[in-house]
Every structure is written in C-alpha cells, then in structure tokens.
C-alpha cells in the first residue's frame, strides 16, 4: 500500500489545525504512521483510497474527520470549449480517454513533486502499473487545441521527456528507461497510442512517456490533463482525483469535449441506504440524524428521510461500490474507539478436525519415544527430495511455474529427505539425535499427511527403527505386515516396507551410506516414513475440500 | 571438609606408614593402583597428602644390541681384526666395515691416510661398551645405545604418597571409617542389611548431566496453544488442501481478476487447471455487476478461464469460504490454522510460506461490535490484554478493522486483520447472515512470544533450540513476568 509523504507545515495550513491533533487522530481515520522525520510524516494509506495519495486529499478528508469543515465539497466546472477526438483505431489498443483543463495553477518545486507522487501512486493503485490507466500532465500553453488521440505508426518520432534529441517510438521502447519498463503494454500492437495537437506536435505517447515539449515547470499556469486506459471507470476516477486535488490548491477546472461528452463533470454519485441495516451491521443504534452526522464528518452529504438516508458521494470516492462501504465510513466517523466490544450470543461447541487430531496424537507418540520435532518448509527441490536420496522422481510431484529460487521449486512429496537435510544442519550437535516431522505433503493436487523420523548415533540400526515404527503403529492402532523393501534410500537387507490394509504405506530401515555421503553425514542413521492415510477412518468424519469439488 | 570413604581409608593408611607407593597402598587397602592415585590426587587438592611423581627410564637391549653384547660392538670387532695398520681396501671387505669404520674414526681409534688405516693406540672401552654389559643401569652409555638403535627405553611414572602436616592434623581429629555403600541393591533391600550400612552421600551442589525429553517444536506448541483457545471458544476446526483453484482462492472472495495480489509476482501459480464448481455463474455476476447485492461490481468482463488455474493457497480464507458455502445455514463458528504461500524472496521478515490463523462467526444478528468482542477475547486469551481497533482495509471485508495490541518494549503492534465479509462474497453462495472474520499472521505472534527478530529462525531445524526450549511457556506468564 502506498506510503505518502506529508509535509506537516503544509498539511497544518491546509487542515487548519496543529500537527499534534492531526497525528493523534490519523490512525483512527484509517492510516498507519510509518515514521515522522523533521517536518515530514510518512503515512501509509489503504489501497481503496487513492483520493488520499496527496497532501491536498488528506487535508480535505481530515478537515471533515476533525470537524473543521464537514459535508461534501462541491466543484464548479467551466467549459473550455476545447475538443479532443479519439481515433477509432485505438479500440483494440487503448480505447478510453479522460481529460480536463486546469487553470490558474501556481506550481512550486514542492507542489510539482507532490503532483508527481500522486501521479505515480495512481498509476500503481488505479492504473495497475499503467495498464488500466496512464496519466499525462501538460503545459497547455505550449500547444494548440484541438487535440487528437490517435493510433500511430511506431516509426513516428519526437523528443521524449528528459531527452534532447528526437527518437522513434520504437527506439523509446528500447532506450528510454520508461520505455523499457512499460514496453510490454504496447508491443503486442501494430500501432501505438499517441496524443498530438492541431499542428501535429506530440504531447504524449501513452502509457509510456510524455513529450519534452509540454513539460510542466514552475512557470506553468494552465494544465492539460490526459488519462488513457483500458477501463473507462478507472480512467474517469483518475481524472476526478487529480482535478479535485488541484482545486484544493486554488485552481479552476474546465471541461473538454470528447465526442459529444463534456469531461469531467465532477458531479457526485448518489446512494439511498437504510439506517436500520447500518445499525444492524455495526451493532450501534443510530438515529438517521446521528448517522447523517457521521457521514458529514466523512465528507458526504446526507439527507435523512424516515428510515433511509440519501447520500451524495463526492466524485473522488471511487471505492464506494456497495452500501456497506458507506456503513464502514459511518463507523469511522462514529469512531472505532467509541465502539464497545461485546461477545456475540452465538452458542456452538468446539470441534477439532480429525486430521489435526491425528497429527497431535502422532506428535505425542513421537515425543514419548524421545524424538524432537522439526517443522521443515513444504517448498523444496528435486535434488533434496530424490537425487540425494537415491530415489526416482515422484511422477506426482507438483512443480511451481515461477519459482523464486533454485532451492524451492517443488512442493514436498515426502518428509524423510527434509529430516536428512535437518541432520546436516545439526552435524555438530550432541548425539544421539532423534528427530521427527509430521504434516502436509502434496501429490498432484491432493494434500495428505505423513510422519517421518530419523535416529542418528553410533549405534543407530535397523532393529532400533523397526522397534520405533512398531511402537508408532501400535499406538495408532495400525495392524501392519512387513516385506523387504527395494527403496534405494536404505541399505539392502536392512529395509522394510509397511503393508497396511493391503497397500504399501510406509518404509523404514538403515539409511544407505551413499545417501549419508550425499547429505554430508558421518554417523549411522536409521529412518522411517509412514503415510497417515493408513490410519483407519482417515481423513476423519469431515470431507476435505479440494479443488473443483465441494 | 567432607572426605569420601576411600579418601579416609587412604589417609588412615598413610597415618601409620608416613609414606608409601601406590602398589603398597593398593595391596594394603585391596584396591587398584589407579584408584589409589586418583584418591591421592583428590587428597592432595585438599592439602592432606603430597603426591610425588618421578619418571623412571628403563633400558632394554634390542636383538641387535644383544648380539653385540656377546660379540662386542662392530667397531671393536673390526679394530681387533687387524694389526697396527692395514690397507683400507682390505678392511672394507669385512662384513661389519660399513658400520664400524665410521665409528672407529669418530671414537679416534684409527687414522686413515692415503688408503692406509693406522691404529692410534688409544682405544679404551667407552661408556657405551660398559652399558652394553648392564644396560638396565641406564646412564649416558645406555642413552648412546638407544640413539644407535641398540637399546629401547620405557619411561615409567612412579609415585610416592606421603601424608602432610595438615593430613596428620585431620587424622588426629578422628575419621569415621564405617562401611559406605554406593548402590542400593535389591539384596540390601530384601535382606534388610540396608539397616547396617551407611550410604555414600551425594553432592546436591554438583550440576547433573543434562537430559532432554522428546517434544514438539516450540513453534508447533504455540500453534497448538492457539488451536486449543479457539476450540475452547466453541469454534469448529477446518482443514483443507494446499492446492486451490484461483476461483476459490481469489474470485470467491471478490478479488478482481486484475488485482495486483493475483499477479505472477505475488502468487505461486501451477500448471494445473480444474473445473469451476456448480453455481460459479453467481460469482461472475457479482464481479461484473454486483449481482443480487447493492454493489456495482467491478465492471468489465469476468473470465472463467482465469479462475480455473490452480495456485498454492495464498490465505486460509479460501478454506473458510468453502466451508461456509457448504454450510450456509447459521450458526457457524469455524477456524483454521494452516500454511499459506506468497511469492516472496526469503529475508528476515518475509518467507514464501508461513502459517495463518483465521476464524469466522456467521449467525443471525451478529454485528461489527461482536467482531470486536471476539477479537478482544481471543487476544486476551493469548496474553495480549491491551487492545485497540483501527480502521483497516481488506478486499473481502467491509467494514474492516486492524486490531493492535500493546507489547512492552514494542508499543502498539498490528497483529492481523478483521472485518465483516462483503455481501459480494457471501451472497453468491447463499449465505444470508453476516460473517464476522478475522485473520492473523501467527508467525508475528510467535516471534513476539519466542523473542525472535528473524522470521527464518521460527522454522529453523535446530535440535538444540528444541532441546533447550521449555515445554511450559504460559502466554500470560511470558508477558506478565
């Protein structure tokens, strides 16, 4: 979630109160103060509130929350008479365009930085890495309307931002840092999006880079905003958030004509909600007037009518999708710290899951046998699971499509190899070492449980581990039969398979010296693994949810 | 100063003799020499006896030395084989010449000039020749023979034990020499002889040998503790598969298909596809338009194909929603503790797999305040008495809350997230009552409880850590103490 740097002196001026009061209340508004350094506070705001990704937006919200200025802010939009046309060739590439003219802007270095910060945060939160929305801000006085949003040949060239020479759009994708970063968004298309003015001067190559021509400086007085993207709602949200932030600094907004539509409107949305439903959800009895007060503090307009309230939602609040989204704001306006916790009357009895109970019993048995538990990771690799163990790769092993390291490429199918790995880590610890693990293994798409144990010391041998496995099976109520095993992880003539219910469910024996060598171990080691599906009634009385089945 | 029975006996014996060798002592006290020396050392530490050590060298002739003892050293034999002078050429024909000529010259018995060997007339019997006759006497001659490989030496340490003034004083104070028994045997018990013997006293100050009970991993014990708390609070336990479809992991929880958490960078995707469950259309409807709820939905098109791809579950909420979908009738109180997966590089605060705990309460008329009540109770049971609630944001709950608990030394610590499941999550599955839900990164709690700074340590396979971690660690004790 974005961390926004708030210049405190500026924020105090915009909010109209001291920083102590602001910083004390910010957590209860729904934000996390990461740190305060000098005149700046770094505050994390939530992913659903992009309107708070700039100091101006935060100040607007806090004025309501602190009772300084409540109710919905209203915006006047003049008509600029400027037209912006969209090339139908963009329909499959990047079809949506939003725009606005922002007048009487007074930039300084700080406000340009703040604006860039908002732009970047919006690219992330609303734009999903510029795919859904990309934002361009231009010095309007450097170009001549009307403007055209066109699908251009990739060979077209202009001077991109931060460069001094012309290059083609294709070159930008190879050479410009932003081009390299976002090339994947346009590469699949034969033509690229481009914004030009009436004299064919290039303003922007969305979503990659603006032209140097319309760079915003402290001298800029009038701004042209363009937002392009693949999702109409997101494109308009970005326009609304940026325009209303500019208004907080004293600028004026004018609309642009796109097709037959005047953009933006900055008109509020409306929702009629039930007071009773809200009280019922929150567990606090609210009168319509009390609920309206809470909404005012959260910068809505609210008009109570009997049991319902008509709420006007400012255009920058893109997160209000459902009535409950408003009820949450009622709760925040009411104050989470004013809501008394109370236990629900729901009466139920606790019930453990059979699989977890089984694992608990296995732990009790193994601890009783003197073993210490390990909790190895479930992600591992084929080298540990199979190659070092002298075993064939399990055909059901589940491989990750995009592993993060060579150490973790598959999900474990067995626990015994991970215990061998654990012994390596404990090479210099006092002997004897007897360790076990129990838990999930995955084969194909199914998860089940096994238990494995190893005993390493000078006299570890077949008889010891056979006795251990025998005790474990007896304690689990598992009648078993043994046959000689052919598992290469163990020494020939000193290994057995456990046959339970006619199926091979476990293996035990002396670990093969070649395996000990592979793990860098120096002492005789005996080990076992038992599939807990062998336990009668597994996995217990409740079905296990699995993919595709319910 | 407490003396053992053996020490007392040794001291008493030396009181009579003044001084003695270990052999004599061992014979007199009918024990082993090594034991005598051991006890003498202990008494010496207490200043009661003096143990003198001398090293004795014992020489023995080698078979070659034995032969020369009979026939004379090679140089003596060769010297006597010729008159006043002879030619070197003739002398070198002698079988002993290779050893003997060098020694004759070295001892100054001969001079060699222009191939002629001439006796100097000075050839007295040396120390070595004397030692050859009685090598056991040792001395410089014997050492010389040993250097030539004609004798071997055994070094033997000899002890002499004598009583000190201090020892005599202690003796004068009197010693109780009655029989001491080390081991209580069956025989002593059944015959009643135990009444007549004195048992050796064991020191209560000596640190015992460390032994360790077999046990669960410290982290596992904490998980079990939390599990028990939830069972006691009347929750039913849920368990399920690690591999889940994107449908159950994301879509059923109203996560938009373009949500950043669904991207390849954050989630472990699998080359595995499973059909969607019956009724999936209601989920599509809700995503696109809000369906039967007051929601607008996310808009756009929802693609069932994207939902079929399997992932390693990124949260246990995937199990919770499936449990609720199968049990849509109230009341339901359920919890789950399970491993979840995120595509994160390993560092001190991130792991690609970790445990999550999650609980839900679904019932007619339950409210957000009830959720706060459950959170307060749950955290209090885990030993976190001071709790506060802040607004939060989670994609599938509304309203949402972040509980924070007070931890001495750390301040307010965020310990999870909670909220009421959005209607967009519950309605498609016919769940009509509010679902209060909370989740908790268990590892965070475990790190606070176990005093760890690095998340990786929680999962470390360190036998000594398991051995040394006490089984009993009360949640409240740890914090209150």
Tab-separated table of N, CA and C in Angstrom, chain A residues 144-215:
chain	number	residue	atom	x	y	z
A	144	UNK	N	-1.429	23.804	-29.222
A	144	UNK	CA	-2.626	24.478	-29.731
A	144	UNK	C	-3.740	23.459	-29.984
A	145	UNK	N	-4.890	23.634	-29.263
A	145	UNK	CA	-6.014	22.708	-29.466
A	145	UNK	C	-6.611	22.887	-30.864
A	146	UNK	N	-7.468	22.001	-31.330
A	146	UNK	CA	-7.930	20.790	-30.648
A	146	UNK	C	-6.853	19.696	-30.619
A	147	UNK	N	-7.101	18.715	-29.732
A	147	UNK	CA	-6.140	17.622	-29.568
A	147	UNK	C	-6.711	16.338	-30.136
A	148	UNK	N	-5.790	15.504	-30.559
A	148	UNK	CA	-6.219	14.226	-31.124
A	148	UNK	C	-5.489	13.084	-30.430
A	149	UNK	N	-6.270	12.061	-30.079
A	149	UNK	CA	-5.713	10.831	-29.501
A	149	UNK	C	-5.772	9.797	-30.624
A	150	UNK	N	-4.577	9.412	-31.150
A	150	UNK	CA	-4.552	8.624	-32.386
A	150	UNK	C	-3.741	7.335	-32.217
A	151	UNK	N	-3.959	6.406	-33.150
A	151	UNK	CA	-3.120	5.210	-33.240
A	151	UNK	C	-2.059	5.515	-34.302
A	152	UNK	N	-0.790	5.521	-33.882
A	152	UNK	CA	0.267	6.000	-34.765
A	152	UNK	C	1.197	4.866	-35.193
A	153	UNK	N	1.836	5.061	-36.347
A	153	UNK	CA	2.894	4.140	-36.774
A	153	UNK	C	4.038	4.211	-35.751
A	154	UNK	N	4.643	3.079	-35.405
A	154	UNK	CA	5.741	3.083	-34.417
A	154	UNK	C	6.967	3.860	-34.867
A	155	UNK	N	7.045	4.190	-36.170
A	155	UNK	CA	8.228	4.901	-36.681
A	155	UNK	C	8.172	6.395	-36.403
A	156	UNK	N	7.019	6.868	-35.978
A	156	UNK	CA	6.864	8.293	-35.679
A	156	UNK	C	7.886	8.700	-34.609
A	157	UNK	N	8.496	9.907	-34.798
A	157	UNK	CA	9.479	10.303	-33.791
A	157	UNK	C	9.154	11.658	-33.176
A	158	UNK	N	9.626	11.845	-31.925
A	158	UNK	CA	9.529	13.135	-31.221
A	158	UNK	C	10.539	13.112	-30.085
A	159	UNK	N	10.650	14.224	-29.367
A	159	UNK	CA	11.611	14.275	-28.254
A	159	UNK	C	10.884	13.876	-26.977
A	160	UNK	N	11.252	12.727	-26.370
A	160	UNK	CA	10.593	12.310	-25.132
A	160	UNK	C	11.124	13.105	-23.936
A	161	UNK	N	10.358	13.093	-22.869
A	161	UNK	CA	10.720	13.787	-21.631
A	161	UNK	C	12.123	13.366	-21.176
A	162	UNK	N	12.876	14.360	-20.707
A	162	UNK	CA	14.233	14.142	-20.184
A	162	UNK	C	15.264	13.827	-21.259
A	163	UNK	N	14.917	13.962	-22.555
A	163	UNK	CA	15.894	13.763	-23.626
A	163	UNK	C	16.002	15.048	-24.454
A	164	UNK	N	17.063	15.159	-25.227
A	164	UNK	CA	17.215	16.378	-26.015
A	164	UNK	C	17.118	16.089	-27.512
A	165	UNK	N	17.091	14.789	-27.889
A	165	UNK	CA	17.034	14.512	-29.322
A	165	UNK	C	15.780	13.713	-29.666
A	166	UNK	N	15.375	13.815	-30.878
A	166	UNK	CA	14.216	13.049	-31.324
A	166	UNK	C	14.565	11.571	-31.393
A	167	UNK	N	13.576	10.737	-31.132
A	167	UNK	CA	13.750	9.312	-31.429
A	167	UNK	C	12.389	8.734	-31.790
A	168	UNK	N	12.410	7.576	-32.448
A	168	UNK	CA	11.130	6.984	-32.822
A	168	UNK	C	10.535	6.296	-31.602
A	169	UNK	N	9.229	6.024	-31.681
A	169	UNK	CA	8.560	5.376	-30.549
A	169	UNK	C	9.170	3.999	-30.291
A	170	UNK	N	9.532	3.312	-31.358
A	170	UNK	CA	10.184	2.013	-31.190
A	170	UNK	C	11.507	2.147	-30.443
A	171	UNK	N	12.257	3.203	-30.805
A	171	UNK	CA	13.532	3.442	-30.113
A	171	UNK	C	13.316	3.709	-28.620
A	172	UNK	N	12.245	4.473	-28.331
A	172	UNK	CA	11.954	4.784	-26.920
A	172	UNK	C	11.738	3.508	-26.112
A	173	UNK	N	11.059	2.526	-26.738
A	173	UNK	CA	10.801	1.270	-26.013
A	173	UNK	C	12.102	0.540	-25.725
A	174	UNK	N	13.114	0.806	-26.528
A	174	UNK	CA	14.401	0.141	-26.310
A	174	UNK	C	15.348	0.959	-25.443
A	175	UNK	N	15.261	2.306	-25.556
A	175	UNK	CA	16.298	3.144	-24.941
A	175	UNK	C	15.856	3.980	-23.752
A	176	UNK	N	14.610	4.433	-23.771
A	176	UNK	CA	14.171	5.290	-22.669
A	176	UNK	C	13.837	4.417	-21.455
A	177	UNK	N	14.290	4.830	-20.237
A	177	UNK	CA	14.037	3.986	-19.057
A	177	UNK	C	12.551	3.617	-18.914
A	178	UNK	N	11.666	4.586	-19.118
A	178	UNK	CA	10.232	4.296	-19.002
A	178	UNK	C	9.766	3.408	-20.163
A	179	UNK	N	10.397	3.601	-21.297
A	179	UNK	CA	10.066	2.775	-22.454
A	179	UNK	C	10.360	1.314	-22.184
A	180	UNK	N	11.538	1.092	-21.600
A	180	UNK	CA	11.940	-0.285	-21.288
A	180	UNK	C	10.974	-0.883	-20.267
A	181	UNK	N	10.614	-0.066	-19.255
A	181	UNK	CA	9.783	-0.568	-18.163
A	181	UNK	C	8.363	-0.926	-18.624
A	182	UNK	N	7.821	-0.138	-19.537
A	182	UNK	CA	6.400	-0.343	-19.885
A	182	UNK	C	6.174	-0.837	-21.314
A	183	UNK	N	7.249	-1.210	-21.998
A	183	UNK	CA	7.139	-1.636	-23.401
A	183	UNK	C	6.084	-2.734	-23.599
A	184	UNK	N	5.984	-3.648	-22.574
A	184	UNK	CA	5.067	-4.794	-22.726
A	184	UNK	C	3.612	-4.359	-22.915
A	185	UNK	N	3.287	-3.119	-22.548
A	185	UNK	CA	1.894	-2.677	-22.659
A	185	UNK	C	1.504	-2.314	-24.094
A	186	UNK	N	2.489	-1.998	-24.940
A	186	UNK	CA	2.143	-1.607	-26.324
A	186	UNK	C	2.735	-2.526	-27.384
A	187	UNK	N	3.791	-3.231	-27.044
A	187	UNK	CA	4.486	-4.101	-28.005
A	187	UNK	C	3.575	-5.015	-28.823
A	188	UNK	N	2.533	-5.603	-28.166
A	188	UNK	CA	1.714	-6.560	-28.937
A	188	UNK	C	0.945	-5.912	-30.089
A	189	UNK	N	0.903	-4.557	-30.168
A	189	UNK	CA	0.045	-3.900	-31.151
A	189	UNK	C	0.848	-3.353	-32.333
A	190	UNK	N	0.228	-3.347	-33.518
A	190	UNK	CA	0.930	-2.828	-34.702
A	190	UNK	C	1.078	-1.302	-34.653
A	191	UNK	N	0.134	-0.626	-33.996
A	191	UNK	CA	0.217	0.824	-33.861
A	191	UNK	C	0.228	1.191	-32.379
A	192	UNK	N	0.834	2.390	-32.113
A	192	UNK	CA	0.947	2.823	-30.727
A	192	UNK	C	0.073	4.040	-30.477
A	193	UNK	N	-0.440	4.188	-29.225
A	193	UNK	CA	-1.241	5.372	-28.895
A	193	UNK	C	-0.367	6.629	-28.892
A	194	UNK	N	-0.962	7.740	-29.344
A	194	UNK	CA	-0.196	8.989	-29.398
A	194	UNK	C	-1.168	10.155	-29.251
A	195	UNK	N	-0.751	11.204	-28.540
A	195	UNK	CA	-1.594	12.402	-28.411
A	195	UNK	C	-0.869	13.574	-29.083
A	196	UNK	N	-1.578	14.235	-30.035
A	196	UNK	CA	-0.972	15.351	-30.791
A	196	UNK	C	-1.915	16.538	-30.758
A	197	UNK	N	-1.346	17.720	-31.025
A	197	UNK	CA	-2.193	18.915	-31.068
A	197	UNK	C	-2.579	19.228	-32.514
A	198	UNK	N	-3.192	20.382	-32.720
A	198	UNK	CA	-3.739	20.712	-34.045
A	198	UNK	C	-2.633	20.833	-35.090
A	199	UNK	N	-1.374	21.094	-34.642
A	199	UNK	CA	-0.281	21.210	-35.610
A	199	UNK	C	0.582	19.950	-35.655
A	200	UNK	N	0.011	18.893	-35.092
A	200	UNK	CA	0.690	17.600	-35.108
A	200	UNK	C	1.903	17.531	-34.190
A	201	UNK	N	2.001	18.485	-33.233
A	201	UNK	CA	3.059	18.372	-32.220
A	201	UNK	C	2.665	17.294	-31.219
A	202	UNK	N	3.652	16.492	-30.784
A	202	UNK	CA	3.346	15.363	-29.895
A	202	UNK	C	3.331	15.816	-28.438
A	203	UNK	N	2.239	15.508	-27.749
A	203	UNK	CA	2.154	15.767	-26.302
A	203	UNK	C	2.620	14.538	-25.518
A	204	UNK	N	2.186	13.355	-26.008
A	204	UNK	CA	2.405	12.173	-25.172
A	204	UNK	C	2.320	10.885	-25.989
A	205	UNK	N	3.045	9.902	-25.540
A	205	UNK	CA	2.984	8.540	-26.072
A	205	UNK	C	2.492	7.671	-24.910
A	206	UNK	N	1.158	7.678	-24.683
A	206	UNK	CA	0.664	6.921	-23.530
A	206	UNK	C	0.706	5.416	-23.804
A	207	UNK	N	0.929	4.571	-22.830
A	207	UNK	CA	1.170	4.885	-21.421
A	207	UNK	C	2.660	4.959	-21.094
A	208	UNK	N	3.481	5.330	-22.109
A	208	UNK	CA	4.935	5.228	-21.915
A	208	UNK	C	5.543	6.536	-21.394
A	209	UNK	N	5.426	7.615	-22.177
A	209	UNK	CA	6.192	8.817	-21.833
A	209	UNK	C	5.565	10.052	-22.477
A	210	UNK	N	5.663	11.178	-21.784
A	210	UNK	CA	5.233	12.457	-22.356
A	210	UNK	C	6.323	12.996	-23.278
A	211	UNK	N	5.933	14.015	-24.075
A	211	UNK	CA	6.924	14.720	-24.868
A	211	UNK	C	7.596	15.797	-24.025
A	212	UNK	N	8.811	16.139	-24.408
A	212	UNK	CA	9.555	17.187	-23.696
A	212	UNK	C	8.858	18.543	-23.883
A	213	UNK	N	8.181	18.673	-25.024
A	213	UNK	CA	7.551	19.924	-25.415
A	213	UNK	C	6.633	20.510	-24.341
A	214	UNK	N	5.822	19.636	-23.703
A	214	UNK	CA	4.798	20.153	-22.786
A	214	UNK	C	5.187	19.948	-21.326
A	215	UNK	N	6.488	19.832	-21.064
A	215	UNK	CA	6.975	19.639	-19.695
A	215	UNK	C	6.393	20.704	-18.761
